[in-house]
mmCIF file with all atom_site columns, C-alpha atoms in Angstrom:
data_model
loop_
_atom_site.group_PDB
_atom_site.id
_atom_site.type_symbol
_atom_site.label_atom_id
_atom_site.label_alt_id
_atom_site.label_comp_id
_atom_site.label_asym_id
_atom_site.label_entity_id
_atom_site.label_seq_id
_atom_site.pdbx_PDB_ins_code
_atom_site.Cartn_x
_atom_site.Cartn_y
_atom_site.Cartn_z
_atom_site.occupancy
_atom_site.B_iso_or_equiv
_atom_site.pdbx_formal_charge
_atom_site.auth_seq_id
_atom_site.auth_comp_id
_atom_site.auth_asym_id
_atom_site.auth_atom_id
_atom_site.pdbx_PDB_model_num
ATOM 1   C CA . UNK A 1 1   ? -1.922  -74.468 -3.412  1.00 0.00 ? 748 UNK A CA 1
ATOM 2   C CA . UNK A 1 2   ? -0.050  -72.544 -0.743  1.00 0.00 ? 749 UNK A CA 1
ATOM 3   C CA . UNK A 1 3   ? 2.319   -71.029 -3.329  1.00 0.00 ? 750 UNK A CA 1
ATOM 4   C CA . UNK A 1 4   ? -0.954  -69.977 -4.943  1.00 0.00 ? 751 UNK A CA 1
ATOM 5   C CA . UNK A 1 5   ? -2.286  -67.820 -1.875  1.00 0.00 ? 752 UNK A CA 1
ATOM 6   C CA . UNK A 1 6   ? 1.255   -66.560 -1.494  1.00 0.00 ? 753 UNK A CA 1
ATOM 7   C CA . UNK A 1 7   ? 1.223   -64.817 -4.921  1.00 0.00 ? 754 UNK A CA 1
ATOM 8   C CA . UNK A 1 8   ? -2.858  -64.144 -4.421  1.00 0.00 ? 755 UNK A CA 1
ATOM 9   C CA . UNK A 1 9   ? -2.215  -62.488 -0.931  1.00 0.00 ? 756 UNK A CA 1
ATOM 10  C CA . UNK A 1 10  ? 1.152   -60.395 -2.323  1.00 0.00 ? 757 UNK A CA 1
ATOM 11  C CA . UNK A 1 11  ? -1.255  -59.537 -5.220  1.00 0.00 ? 758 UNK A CA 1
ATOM 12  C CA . UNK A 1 12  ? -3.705  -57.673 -2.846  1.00 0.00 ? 759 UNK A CA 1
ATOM 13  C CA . UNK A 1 13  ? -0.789  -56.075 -1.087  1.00 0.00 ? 760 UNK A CA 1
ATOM 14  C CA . UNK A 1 14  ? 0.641   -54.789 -4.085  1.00 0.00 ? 761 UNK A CA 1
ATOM 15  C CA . UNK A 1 15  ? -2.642  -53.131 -5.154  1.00 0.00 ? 762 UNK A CA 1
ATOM 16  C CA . UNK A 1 16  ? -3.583  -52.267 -1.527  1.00 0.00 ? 763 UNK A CA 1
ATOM 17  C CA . UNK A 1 17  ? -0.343  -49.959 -1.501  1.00 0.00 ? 764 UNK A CA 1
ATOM 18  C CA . UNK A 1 18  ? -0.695  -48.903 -5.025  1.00 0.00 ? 765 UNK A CA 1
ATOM 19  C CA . UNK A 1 19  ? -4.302  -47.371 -3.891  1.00 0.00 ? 766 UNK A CA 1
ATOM 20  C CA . UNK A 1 20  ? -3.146  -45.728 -0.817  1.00 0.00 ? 767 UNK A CA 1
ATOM 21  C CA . UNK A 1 21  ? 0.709   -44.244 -2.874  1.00 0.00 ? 768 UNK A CA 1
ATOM 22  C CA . UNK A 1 22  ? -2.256  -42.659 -5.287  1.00 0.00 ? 769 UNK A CA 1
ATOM 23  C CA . UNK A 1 23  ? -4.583  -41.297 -2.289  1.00 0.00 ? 770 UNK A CA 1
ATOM 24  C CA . UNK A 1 24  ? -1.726  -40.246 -0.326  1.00 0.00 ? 771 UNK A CA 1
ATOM 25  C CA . UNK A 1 25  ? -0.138  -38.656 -3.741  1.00 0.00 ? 772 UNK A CA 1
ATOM 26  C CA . UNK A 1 26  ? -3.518  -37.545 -4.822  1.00 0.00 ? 773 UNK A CA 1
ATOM 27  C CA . UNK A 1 27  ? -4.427  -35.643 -0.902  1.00 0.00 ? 774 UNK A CA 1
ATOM 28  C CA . UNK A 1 28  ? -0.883  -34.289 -0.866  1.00 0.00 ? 775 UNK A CA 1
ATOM 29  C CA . UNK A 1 29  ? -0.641  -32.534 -4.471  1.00 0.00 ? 776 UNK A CA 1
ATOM 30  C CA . UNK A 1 30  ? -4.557  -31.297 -3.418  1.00 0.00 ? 777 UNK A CA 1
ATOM 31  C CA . UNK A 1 31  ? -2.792  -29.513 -0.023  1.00 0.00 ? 778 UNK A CA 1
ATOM 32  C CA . UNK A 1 32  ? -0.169  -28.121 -2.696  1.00 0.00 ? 779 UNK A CA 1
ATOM 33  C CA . UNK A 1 33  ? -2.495  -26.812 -4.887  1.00 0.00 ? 780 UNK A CA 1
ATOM 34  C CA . UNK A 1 34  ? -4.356  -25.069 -2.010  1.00 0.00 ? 781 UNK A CA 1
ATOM 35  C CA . UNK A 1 35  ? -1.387  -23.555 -0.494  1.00 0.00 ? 782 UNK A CA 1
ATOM 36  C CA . UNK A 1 36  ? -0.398  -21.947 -4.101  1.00 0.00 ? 783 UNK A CA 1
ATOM 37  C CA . UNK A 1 37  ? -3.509  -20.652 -4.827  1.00 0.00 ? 784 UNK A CA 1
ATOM 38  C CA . UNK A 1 38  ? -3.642  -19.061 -1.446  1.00 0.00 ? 785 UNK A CA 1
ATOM 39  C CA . UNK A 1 39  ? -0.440  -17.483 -1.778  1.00 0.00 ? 786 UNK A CA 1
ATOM 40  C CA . UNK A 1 40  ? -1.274  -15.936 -5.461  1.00 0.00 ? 787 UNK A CA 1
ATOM 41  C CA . UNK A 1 41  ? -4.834  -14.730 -3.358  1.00 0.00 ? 788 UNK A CA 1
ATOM 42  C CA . UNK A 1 42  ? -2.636  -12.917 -0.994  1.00 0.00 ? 789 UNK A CA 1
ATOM 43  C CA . UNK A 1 43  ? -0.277  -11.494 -3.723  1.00 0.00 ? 790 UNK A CA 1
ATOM 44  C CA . UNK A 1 44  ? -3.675  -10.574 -5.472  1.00 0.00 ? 791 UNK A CA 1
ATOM 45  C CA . UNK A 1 45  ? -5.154  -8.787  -1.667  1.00 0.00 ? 792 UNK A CA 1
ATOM 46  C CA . UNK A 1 46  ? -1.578  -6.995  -1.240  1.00 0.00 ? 793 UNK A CA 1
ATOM 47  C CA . UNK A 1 47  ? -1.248  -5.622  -4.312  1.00 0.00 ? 794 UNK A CA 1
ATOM 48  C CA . UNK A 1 48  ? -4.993  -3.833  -4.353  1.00 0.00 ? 795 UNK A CA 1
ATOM 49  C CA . UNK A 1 49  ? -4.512  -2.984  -0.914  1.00 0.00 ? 796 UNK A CA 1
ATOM 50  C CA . UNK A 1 50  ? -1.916  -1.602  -1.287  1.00 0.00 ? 797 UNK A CA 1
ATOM 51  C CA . UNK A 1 51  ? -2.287  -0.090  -4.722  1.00 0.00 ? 798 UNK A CA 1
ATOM 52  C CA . UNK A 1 52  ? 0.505   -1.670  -6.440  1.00 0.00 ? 799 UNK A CA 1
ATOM 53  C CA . UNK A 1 53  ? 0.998   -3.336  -9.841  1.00 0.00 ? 800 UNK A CA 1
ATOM 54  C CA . UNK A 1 54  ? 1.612   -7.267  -10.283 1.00 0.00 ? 801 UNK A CA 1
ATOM 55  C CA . UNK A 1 55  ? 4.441   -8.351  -13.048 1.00 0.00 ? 802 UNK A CA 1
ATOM 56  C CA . UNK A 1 56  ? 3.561   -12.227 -12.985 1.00 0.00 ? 803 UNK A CA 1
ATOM 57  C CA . UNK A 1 57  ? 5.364   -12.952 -16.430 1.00 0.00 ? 804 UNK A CA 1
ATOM 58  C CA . UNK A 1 58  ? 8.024   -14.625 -14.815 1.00 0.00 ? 805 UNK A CA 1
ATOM 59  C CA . UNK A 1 59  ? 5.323   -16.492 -12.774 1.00 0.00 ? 806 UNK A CA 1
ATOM 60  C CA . UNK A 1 60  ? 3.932   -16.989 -15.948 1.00 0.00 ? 807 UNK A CA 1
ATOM 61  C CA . UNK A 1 61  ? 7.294   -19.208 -16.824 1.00 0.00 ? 808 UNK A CA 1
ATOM 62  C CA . UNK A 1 62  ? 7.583   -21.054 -13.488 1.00 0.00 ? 809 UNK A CA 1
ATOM 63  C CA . UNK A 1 63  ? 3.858   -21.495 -12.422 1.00 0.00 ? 810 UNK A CA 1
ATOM 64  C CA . UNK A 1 64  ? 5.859   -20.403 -8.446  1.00 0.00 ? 811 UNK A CA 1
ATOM 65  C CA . UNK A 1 65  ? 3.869   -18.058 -7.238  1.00 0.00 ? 812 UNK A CA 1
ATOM 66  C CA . UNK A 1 66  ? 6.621   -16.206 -5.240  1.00 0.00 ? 813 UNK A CA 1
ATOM 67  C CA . UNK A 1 67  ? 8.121   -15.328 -8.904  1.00 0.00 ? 814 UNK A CA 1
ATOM 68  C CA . UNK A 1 68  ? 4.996   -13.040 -9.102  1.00 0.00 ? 815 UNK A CA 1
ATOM 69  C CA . UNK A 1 69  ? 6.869   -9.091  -8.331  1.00 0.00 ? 816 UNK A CA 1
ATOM 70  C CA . UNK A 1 70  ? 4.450   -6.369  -6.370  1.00 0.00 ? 817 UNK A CA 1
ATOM 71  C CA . UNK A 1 71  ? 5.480   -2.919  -7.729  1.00 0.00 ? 818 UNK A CA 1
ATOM 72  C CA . UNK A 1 72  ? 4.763   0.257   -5.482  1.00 0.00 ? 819 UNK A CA 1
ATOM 73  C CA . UNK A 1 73  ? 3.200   2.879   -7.009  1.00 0.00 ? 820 UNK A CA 1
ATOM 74  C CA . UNK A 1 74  ? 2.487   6.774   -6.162  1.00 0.00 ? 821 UNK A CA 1
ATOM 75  C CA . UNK A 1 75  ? -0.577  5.956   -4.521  1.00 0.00 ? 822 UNK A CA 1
ATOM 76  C CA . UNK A 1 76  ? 1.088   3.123   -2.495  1.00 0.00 ? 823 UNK A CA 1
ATOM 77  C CA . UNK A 1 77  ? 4.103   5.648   -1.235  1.00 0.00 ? 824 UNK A CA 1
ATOM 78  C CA . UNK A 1 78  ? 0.700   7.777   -0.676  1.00 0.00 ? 825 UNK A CA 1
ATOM 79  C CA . UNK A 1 79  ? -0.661  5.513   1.345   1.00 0.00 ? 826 UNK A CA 1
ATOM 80  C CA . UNK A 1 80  ? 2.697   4.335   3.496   1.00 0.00 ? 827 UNK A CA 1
ATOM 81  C CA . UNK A 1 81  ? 2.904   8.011   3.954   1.00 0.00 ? 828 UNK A CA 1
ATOM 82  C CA . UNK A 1 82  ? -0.370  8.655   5.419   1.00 0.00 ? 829 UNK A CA 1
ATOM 83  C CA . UNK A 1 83  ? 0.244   5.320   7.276   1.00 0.00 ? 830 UNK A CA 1
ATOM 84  C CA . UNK A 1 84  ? 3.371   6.002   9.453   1.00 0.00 ? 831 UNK A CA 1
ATOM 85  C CA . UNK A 1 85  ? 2.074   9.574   10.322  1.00 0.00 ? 832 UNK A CA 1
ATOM 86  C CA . UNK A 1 86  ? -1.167  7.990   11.563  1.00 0.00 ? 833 UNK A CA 1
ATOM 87  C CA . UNK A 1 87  ? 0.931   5.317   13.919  1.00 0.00 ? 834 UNK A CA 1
ATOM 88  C CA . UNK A 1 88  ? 3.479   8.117   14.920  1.00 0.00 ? 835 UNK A CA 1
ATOM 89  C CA . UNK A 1 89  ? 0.203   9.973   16.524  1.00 0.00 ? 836 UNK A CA 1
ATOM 90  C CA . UNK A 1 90  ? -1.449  6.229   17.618  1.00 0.00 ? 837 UNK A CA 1
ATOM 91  C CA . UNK A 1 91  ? 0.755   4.074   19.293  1.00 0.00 ? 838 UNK A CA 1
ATOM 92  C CA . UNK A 1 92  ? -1.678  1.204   18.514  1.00 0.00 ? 839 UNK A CA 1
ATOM 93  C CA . UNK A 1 93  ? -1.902  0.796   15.299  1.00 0.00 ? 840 UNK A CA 1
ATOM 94  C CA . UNK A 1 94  ? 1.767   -0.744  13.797  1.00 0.00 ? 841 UNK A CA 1
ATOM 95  C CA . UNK A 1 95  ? 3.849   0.601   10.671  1.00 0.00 ? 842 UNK A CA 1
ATOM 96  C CA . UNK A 1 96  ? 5.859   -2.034  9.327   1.00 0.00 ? 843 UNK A CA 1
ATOM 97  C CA . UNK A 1 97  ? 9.169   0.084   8.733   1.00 0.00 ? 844 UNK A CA 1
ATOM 98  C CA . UNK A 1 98  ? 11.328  -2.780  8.423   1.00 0.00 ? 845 UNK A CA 1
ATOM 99  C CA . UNK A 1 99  ? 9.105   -4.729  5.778   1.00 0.00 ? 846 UNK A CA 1
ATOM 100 C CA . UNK A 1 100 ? 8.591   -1.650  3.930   1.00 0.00 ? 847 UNK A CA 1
ATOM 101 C CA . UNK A 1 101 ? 12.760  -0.721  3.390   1.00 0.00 ? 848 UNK A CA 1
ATOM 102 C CA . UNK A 1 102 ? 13.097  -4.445  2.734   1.00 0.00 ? 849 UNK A CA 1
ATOM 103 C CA . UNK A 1 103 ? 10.157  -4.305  0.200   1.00 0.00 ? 850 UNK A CA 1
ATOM 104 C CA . UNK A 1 104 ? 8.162   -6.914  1.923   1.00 0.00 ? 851 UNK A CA 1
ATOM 105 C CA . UNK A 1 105 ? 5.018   -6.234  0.385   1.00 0.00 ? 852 UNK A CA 1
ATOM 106 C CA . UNK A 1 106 ? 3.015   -9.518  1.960   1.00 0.00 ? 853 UNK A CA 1
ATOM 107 C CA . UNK A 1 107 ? 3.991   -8.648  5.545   1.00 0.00 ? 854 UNK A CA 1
ATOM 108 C CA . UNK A 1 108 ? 3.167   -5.057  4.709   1.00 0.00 ? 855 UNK A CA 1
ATOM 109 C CA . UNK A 1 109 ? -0.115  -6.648  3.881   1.00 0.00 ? 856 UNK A CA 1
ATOM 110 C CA . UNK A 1 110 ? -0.570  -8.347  6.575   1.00 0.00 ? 857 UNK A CA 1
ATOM 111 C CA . UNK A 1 111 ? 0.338   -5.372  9.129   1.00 0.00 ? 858 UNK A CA 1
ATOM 112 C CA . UNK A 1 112 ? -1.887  -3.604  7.690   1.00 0.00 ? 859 UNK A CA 1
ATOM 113 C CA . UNK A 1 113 ? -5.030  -6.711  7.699   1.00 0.00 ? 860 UNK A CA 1
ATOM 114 C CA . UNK A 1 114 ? -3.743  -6.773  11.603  1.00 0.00 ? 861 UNK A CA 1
ATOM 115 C CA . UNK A 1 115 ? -3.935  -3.466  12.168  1.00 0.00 ? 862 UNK A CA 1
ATOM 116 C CA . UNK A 1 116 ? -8.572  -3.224  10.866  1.00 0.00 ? 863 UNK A CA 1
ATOM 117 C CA . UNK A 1 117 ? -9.992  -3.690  14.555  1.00 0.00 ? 864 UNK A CA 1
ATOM 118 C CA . UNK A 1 118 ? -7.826  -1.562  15.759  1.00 0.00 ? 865 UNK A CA 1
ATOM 119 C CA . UNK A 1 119 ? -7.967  1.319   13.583  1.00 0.00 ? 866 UNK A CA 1
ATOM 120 C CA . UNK A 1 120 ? -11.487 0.599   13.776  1.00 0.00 ? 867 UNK A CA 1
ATOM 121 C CA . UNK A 1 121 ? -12.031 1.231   17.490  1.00 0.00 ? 868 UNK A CA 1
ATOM 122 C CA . UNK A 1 122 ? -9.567  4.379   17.402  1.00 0.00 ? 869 UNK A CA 1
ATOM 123 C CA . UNK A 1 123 ? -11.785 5.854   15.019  1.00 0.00 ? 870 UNK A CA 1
ATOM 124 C CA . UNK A 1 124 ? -14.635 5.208   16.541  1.00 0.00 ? 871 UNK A CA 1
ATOM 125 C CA . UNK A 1 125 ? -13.123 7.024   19.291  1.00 0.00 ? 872 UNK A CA 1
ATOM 126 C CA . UNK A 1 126 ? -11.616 10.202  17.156  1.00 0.00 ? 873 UNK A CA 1
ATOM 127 C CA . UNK A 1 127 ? -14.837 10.621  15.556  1.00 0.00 ? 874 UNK A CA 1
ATOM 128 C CA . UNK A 1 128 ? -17.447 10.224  19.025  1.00 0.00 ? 875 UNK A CA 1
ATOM 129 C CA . UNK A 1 129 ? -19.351 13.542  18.778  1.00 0.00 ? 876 UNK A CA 1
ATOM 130 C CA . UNK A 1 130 ? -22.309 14.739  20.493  1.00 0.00 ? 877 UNK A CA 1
ATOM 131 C CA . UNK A 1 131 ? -24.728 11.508  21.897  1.00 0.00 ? 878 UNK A CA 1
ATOM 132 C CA . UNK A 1 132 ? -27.091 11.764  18.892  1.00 0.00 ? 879 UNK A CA 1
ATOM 133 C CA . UNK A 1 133 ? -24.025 11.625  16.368  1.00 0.00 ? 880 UNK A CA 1
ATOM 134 C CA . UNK A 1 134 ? -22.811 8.567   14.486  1.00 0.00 ? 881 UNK A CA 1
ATOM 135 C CA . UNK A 1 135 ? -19.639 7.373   14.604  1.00 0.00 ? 882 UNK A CA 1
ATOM 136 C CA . UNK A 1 136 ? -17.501 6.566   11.363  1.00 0.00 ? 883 UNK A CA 1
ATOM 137 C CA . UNK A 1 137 ? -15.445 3.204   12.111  1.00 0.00 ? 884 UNK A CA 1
ATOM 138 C CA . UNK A 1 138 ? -13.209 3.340   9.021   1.00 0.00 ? 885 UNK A CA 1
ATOM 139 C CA . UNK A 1 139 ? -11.718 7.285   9.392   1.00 0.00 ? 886 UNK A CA 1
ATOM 140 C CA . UNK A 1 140 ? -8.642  5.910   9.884   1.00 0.00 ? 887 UNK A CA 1
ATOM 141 C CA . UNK A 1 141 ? -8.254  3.233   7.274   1.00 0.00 ? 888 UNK A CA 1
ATOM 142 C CA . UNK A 1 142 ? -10.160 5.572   4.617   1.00 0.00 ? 889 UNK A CA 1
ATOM 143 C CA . UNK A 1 143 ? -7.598  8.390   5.234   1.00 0.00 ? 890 UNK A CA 1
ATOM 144 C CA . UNK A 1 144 ? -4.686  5.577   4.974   1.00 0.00 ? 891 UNK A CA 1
ATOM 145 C CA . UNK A 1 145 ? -6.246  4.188   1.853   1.00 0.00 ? 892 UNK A CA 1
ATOM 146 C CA . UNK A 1 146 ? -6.732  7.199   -0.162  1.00 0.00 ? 893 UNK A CA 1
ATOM 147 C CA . UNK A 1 147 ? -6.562  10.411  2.029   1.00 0.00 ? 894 UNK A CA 1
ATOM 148 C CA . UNK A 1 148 ? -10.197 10.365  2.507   1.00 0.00 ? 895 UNK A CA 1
ATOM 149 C CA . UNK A 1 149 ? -11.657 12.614  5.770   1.00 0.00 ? 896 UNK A CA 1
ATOM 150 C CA . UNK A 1 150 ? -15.179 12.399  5.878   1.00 0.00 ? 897 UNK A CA 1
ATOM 151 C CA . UNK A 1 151 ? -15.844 13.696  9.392   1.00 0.00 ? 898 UNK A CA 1
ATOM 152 C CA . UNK A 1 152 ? -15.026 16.957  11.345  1.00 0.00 ? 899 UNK A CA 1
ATOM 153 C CA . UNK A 1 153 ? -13.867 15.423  14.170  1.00 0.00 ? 900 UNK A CA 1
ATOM 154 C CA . UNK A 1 154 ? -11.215 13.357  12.328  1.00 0.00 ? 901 UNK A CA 1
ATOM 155 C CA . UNK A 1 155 ? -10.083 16.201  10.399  1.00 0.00 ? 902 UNK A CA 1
ATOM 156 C CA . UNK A 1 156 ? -9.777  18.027  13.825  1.00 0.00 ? 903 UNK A CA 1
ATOM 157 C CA . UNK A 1 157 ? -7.912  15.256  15.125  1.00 0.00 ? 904 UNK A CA 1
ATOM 158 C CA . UNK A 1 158 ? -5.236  15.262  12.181  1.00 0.00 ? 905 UNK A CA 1
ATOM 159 C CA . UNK A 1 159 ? -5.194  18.954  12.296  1.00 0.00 ? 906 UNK A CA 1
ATOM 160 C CA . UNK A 1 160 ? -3.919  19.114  16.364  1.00 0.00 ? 907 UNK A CA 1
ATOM 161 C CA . UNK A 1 161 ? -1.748  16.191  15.394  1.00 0.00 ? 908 UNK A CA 1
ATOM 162 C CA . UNK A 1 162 ? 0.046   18.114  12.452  1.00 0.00 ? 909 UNK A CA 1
ATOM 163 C CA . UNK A 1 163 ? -1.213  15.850  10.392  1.00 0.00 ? 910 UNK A CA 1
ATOM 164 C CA . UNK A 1 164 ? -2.131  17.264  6.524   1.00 0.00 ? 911 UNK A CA 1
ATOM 165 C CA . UNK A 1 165 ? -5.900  15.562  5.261   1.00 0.00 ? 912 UNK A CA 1
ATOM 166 C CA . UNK A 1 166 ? -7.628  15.788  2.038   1.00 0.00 ? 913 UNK A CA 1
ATOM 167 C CA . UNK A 1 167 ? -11.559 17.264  1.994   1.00 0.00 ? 914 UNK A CA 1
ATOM 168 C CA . UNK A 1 168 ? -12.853 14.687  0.580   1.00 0.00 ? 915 UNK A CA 1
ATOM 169 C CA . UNK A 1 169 ? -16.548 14.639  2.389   1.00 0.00 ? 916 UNK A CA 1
ATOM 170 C CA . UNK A 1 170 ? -19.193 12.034  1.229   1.00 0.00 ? 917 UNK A CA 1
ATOM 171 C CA . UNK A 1 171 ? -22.200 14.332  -0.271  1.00 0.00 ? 918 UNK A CA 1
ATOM 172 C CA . UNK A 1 172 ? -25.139 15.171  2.269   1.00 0.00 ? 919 UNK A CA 1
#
């Protein structure tokens, strides 16, 4: 009888582990998965934002999301462009020089994802007109998006800072 419960006991044992090994396994592949599919969501964020293209047929291959390559494009020189002459005139908002010469396209990204409040409030700032005038929050990141200047006091402001803008005013 008590070799009985021996083999009964290292039965329940064995299947106790076997269930947690699969729960463990099963949580840690889950915190894999999320991790990849947040990196390809970032690849997916940088490249839009920053106008590139996405050559994902090596990714294609290896499933590895770091195999997917971010191109620059015209518009995306455009847009570094407009970029490091806007933080050469506003000391608060940051130009990643270092990740753009070493083609670091996710912390170029992310620079610029830091960088919204900020450029936010500043342009709330360039753009403050008379009392009974709205402000436009997003001069700055429109004109380092796509050259956009919407506002007279924003175009003034890149004018006095020798800084070249686009007329590209919403219709009234």
């Amino acid at each position: 009888m008590n070799r009985k419960w021996v083999i009964v006991i290292a039965s329940v044992i064995a299947i106790i582990l076997c269930i947690a090994f699969y729960f463990l396994h099963k949580e840690q592949r889950q915190k894999e998965l999320e991790e990849k599919y947040a990196l390809i969501e970032e690849y997916n964020y940088a490249g839009g934002a920053l106008h590139m293209e996405a050559e994902t047929s090596k990714y294609d291959e290896t499933g590895d999301p770091h195999d997917i390559e971010l191109t620059p494009t015209d518009l995306t020189y455009e847009l570094l462009q407009r970029w490091e002459a806007i933080a050469e005139v506003i000391p608060t908002i940051d130009y990643p020089e270092e990740a753009v010469e070493k083609e670091d396209w996710l912390e170029v990204f992310s620079t610029l994802a830091n960088n919204r409040f900020e450029a936010m409030d500043v342009s709330k700032e360039i753009t403050k007109g008379e009392e009974d005038e709205a402000t436009d929050s997003m001069a700055i990141l429109d004109y380092i998006d796509v050259g956009a200047v919407h506002n007279d006091y924003f175009r003034e402001f890149l004018e006095e800072n020798g800084i070249e803008g686009s007329d590209r005013r919403r219709l009234e």
